[in-house]
Coordinates of C-alpha atoms in Angstrom, one line a residue:
M1 CA 0.0 0.0 0.0
T2 CA 1.5 3.3 -1.0
I3 CA 1.8 6.2 1.4
K4 CA -0.9 8.2 -0.4
K5 CA -3.3 5.3 -0.3
W6 CA -2.6 4.8 3.4
I7 CA -3.2 8.5 4.2
Y8 CA -6.4 8.4 2.2
E9 CA -7.7 5.3 4.1
C10 CA -6.7 6.9 7.4
I11 CA -8.6 10.1 6.6
C12 CA -11.7 8.2 5.6
F13 CA -11.4 6.1 8.8
V14 CA -11.1 9.2 11.0
L15 CA -14.0 10.8 9.3
T16 CA -16.1 7.7 9.6
L17 CA -15.4 7.3 13.3
N18 CA -16.1 11.0 13.9
F19 CA -19.4 11.2 12.2
F20 CA -20.6 7.8 13.4
Y21 CA -19.8 8.7 17.0
E22 CA -21.3 12.1 16.9
G23 CA -24.5 10.8 15.2
V24 CA -25.0 8.0 17.7
Q25 CA -24.2 10.2 20.7
K26 CA -26.7 12.8 19.6
M27 CA -29.3 10.0 19.2
A28 CA -28.5 8.5 22.5
Y29 CA -28.8 11.8 24.3
A30 CA -31.6 13.1 22.2
G31 CA -33.2 15.0 25.1
V32 CA -30.1 17.0 25.8
Y33 CA -29.3 17.6 22.1
G34 CA -33.0 18.4 21.3
F35 CA -33.1 21.0 24.1
W36 CA -29.9 22.6 22.9
I37 CA -30.9 22.7 19.2
T38 CA -34.4 24.0 19.8
H39 CA -33.0 26.9 21.8
A40 CA -30.1 27.7 19.4
P41 CA -30.2 31.1 17.7
L42 CA -31.4 31.5 14.1
I43 CA -32.8 27.9 14.1
G44 CA -36.1 28.5 15.8
T45 CA -38.9 26.3 14.4
F46 CA -36.5 24.1 12.5
G47 CA -35.0 22.9 15.7
T48 CA -37.3 19.9 16.1
V49 CA -36.7 18.8 12.5
L50 CA -32.9 19.2 12.9
Q51 CA -32.9 17.3 16.2
Y52 CA -33.5 14.1 14.1
T53 CA -32.0 14.9 10.7
V54 CA -28.6 16.0 11.9
P55 CA -27.7 12.7 13.6
V56 CA -29.2 10.7 10.7
I57 CA -27.1 12.7 8.2
E58 CA -24.0 12.2 10.3
I59 CA -24.6 8.4 10.5
A60 CA -25.4 8.3 6.8
I61 CA -22.1 10.1 6.0
A62 CA -20.2 7.5 8.1
F63 CA -21.8 4.6 6.2
L64 CA -21.2 6.2 2.9
L65 CA -17.5 6.6 3.8
I66 CA -17.3 2.8 4.4
I67 CA -18.6 2.0 0.9
S68 CA -15.7 2.7 -1.5
R69 CA -17.9 3.6 -4.4
C70 CA -19.7 6.2 -2.4
R71 CA -16.7 7.9 -0.7
K72 CA -16.6 10.7 -3.2
I73 CA -20.2 11.7 -2.4
A74 CA -19.6 11.3 1.3
L75 CA -16.4 13.5 1.2
V76 CA -18.4 16.3 -0.6
M77 CA -21.1 15.9 2.0
V78 CA -18.5 16.3 4.8
I79 CA -17.3 19.6 3.2
L80 CA -20.8 20.9 2.7
V81 CA -22.0 20.0 6.2
E82 CA -19.0 21.5 7.9
M83 CA -19.1 24.7 5.8
L84 CA -22.8 25.1 6.6
F85 CA -22.1 24.6 10.3
I86 CA -19.3 27.2 10.2
L87 CA -21.5 29.7 8.3
W88 CA -24.3 29.2 10.8
V89 CA -21.9 29.9 13.8
M90 CA -20.6 33.0 12.0
S91 CA -24.1 34.3 11.2
V92 CA -25.1 33.8 14.9
Y93 CA -22.1 36.1 15.9
V94 CA -22.9 38.7 13.2
F95 CA -26.7 38.9 13.3
T96 CA -27.6 38.2 16.9
G97 CA -24.6 39.0 18.9
Y98 CA -25.8 36.3 21.2
V99 CA -23.0 33.9 22.3
F100 CA -24.3 30.6 23.6
W101 CA -22.4 27.5 24.6
P102 CA -21.9 24.9 21.9
Y103 CA -23.0 21.3 22.1
D104 CA -20.3 18.8 21.3
A105 CA -20.2 15.0 21.4
L106 CA -16.4 14.7 21.6
W107 CA -15.3 17.0 24.4
N108 CA -16.8 19.0 27.3
N109 CA -17.1 22.8 27.2
P110 CA -15.5 23.6 23.8
T111 CA -15.4 27.2 22.6
W112 CA -16.9 28.2 19.3
M113 CA -13.4 28.9 17.9
Q114 CA -12.4 25.3 18.8
K115 CA -15.6 24.0 17.1
M116 CA -15.0 26.0 14.0
A117 CA -11.3 25.0 13.9
Y118 CA -12.3 21.4 14.2
G119 CA -14.9 21.7 11.5
L120 CA -12.3 23.3 9.2
L121 CA -9.8 20.5 10.0
L122 CA -12.4 17.9 9.0
S123 CA -13.2 19.8 5.8
W124 CA -9.5 20.0 4.9
F125 CA -9.2 16.2 5.5
A126 CA -12.2 15.6 3.3
L127 CA -10.7 17.9 0.6
I128 CA -7.4 16.2 0.7
A129 CA -9.1 12.8 0.3
L130 CA -11.3 14.1 -2.5
L131 CA -8.3 15.4 -4.4
Y132 CA -6.7 12.0 -4.0
T133 CA -9.7 10.3 -5.4
S134 CA -10.1 12.6 -8.4
K135 CA -6.4 12.0 -9.4
K136 CA -6.9 8.3 -9.0
E137 CA -10.1 8.4 -11.2
K138 CA -8.4 10.5 -13.8
G139 CA -5.7 7.9 -14.2
K140 CA -8.3 5.2 -14.6
N141 CA -10.2 7.0 -17.4
L142 CA -7.1 7.1 -19.6
L143 CA -7.1 3.3 -19.9
R144 CA -10.7 2.9 -20.5
N145 CA -10.7 4.0 -24.2
T146 CA -7.8 1.9 -25.3
S147 CA -8.6 -1.2 -27.5
A148 CA -8.1 -4.6 -26.1
H149 CA -6.8 -6.0 -29.4
V150 CA -8.8 -9.2 -29.0
N151 CA -9.5 -11.2 -32.2

């Protein structure tokens, strides 16, 4: 296994563990997470819907990362989900001026800067893995149009 392939597999493994753990933890502590998300700024009435869709999306991303054919879709989803989360946090700061304590499954009492930095780190990991897969697929396509010379 080459070093690039090993790094790619490690990134996918870390992302899988992260999203599966966060999704399961949010479902296991649905009462605490539900209270937090329904009282979060700028979410309002969507809080009850997000209480169930966020963990399901996180677990779905984890399962898509396991399936090698679906990894590209999952990596794009990781980038989109993390960017939406960071944009939401920034809009809370800008539009409400209300600073509330973030909910996190991985550690107790994180700051918003830590949450955003962690989200950016996950996005960069997904982008690195996505760039690796696009280079790998580009190499595969070159061989597809060659003739087999079978008579």
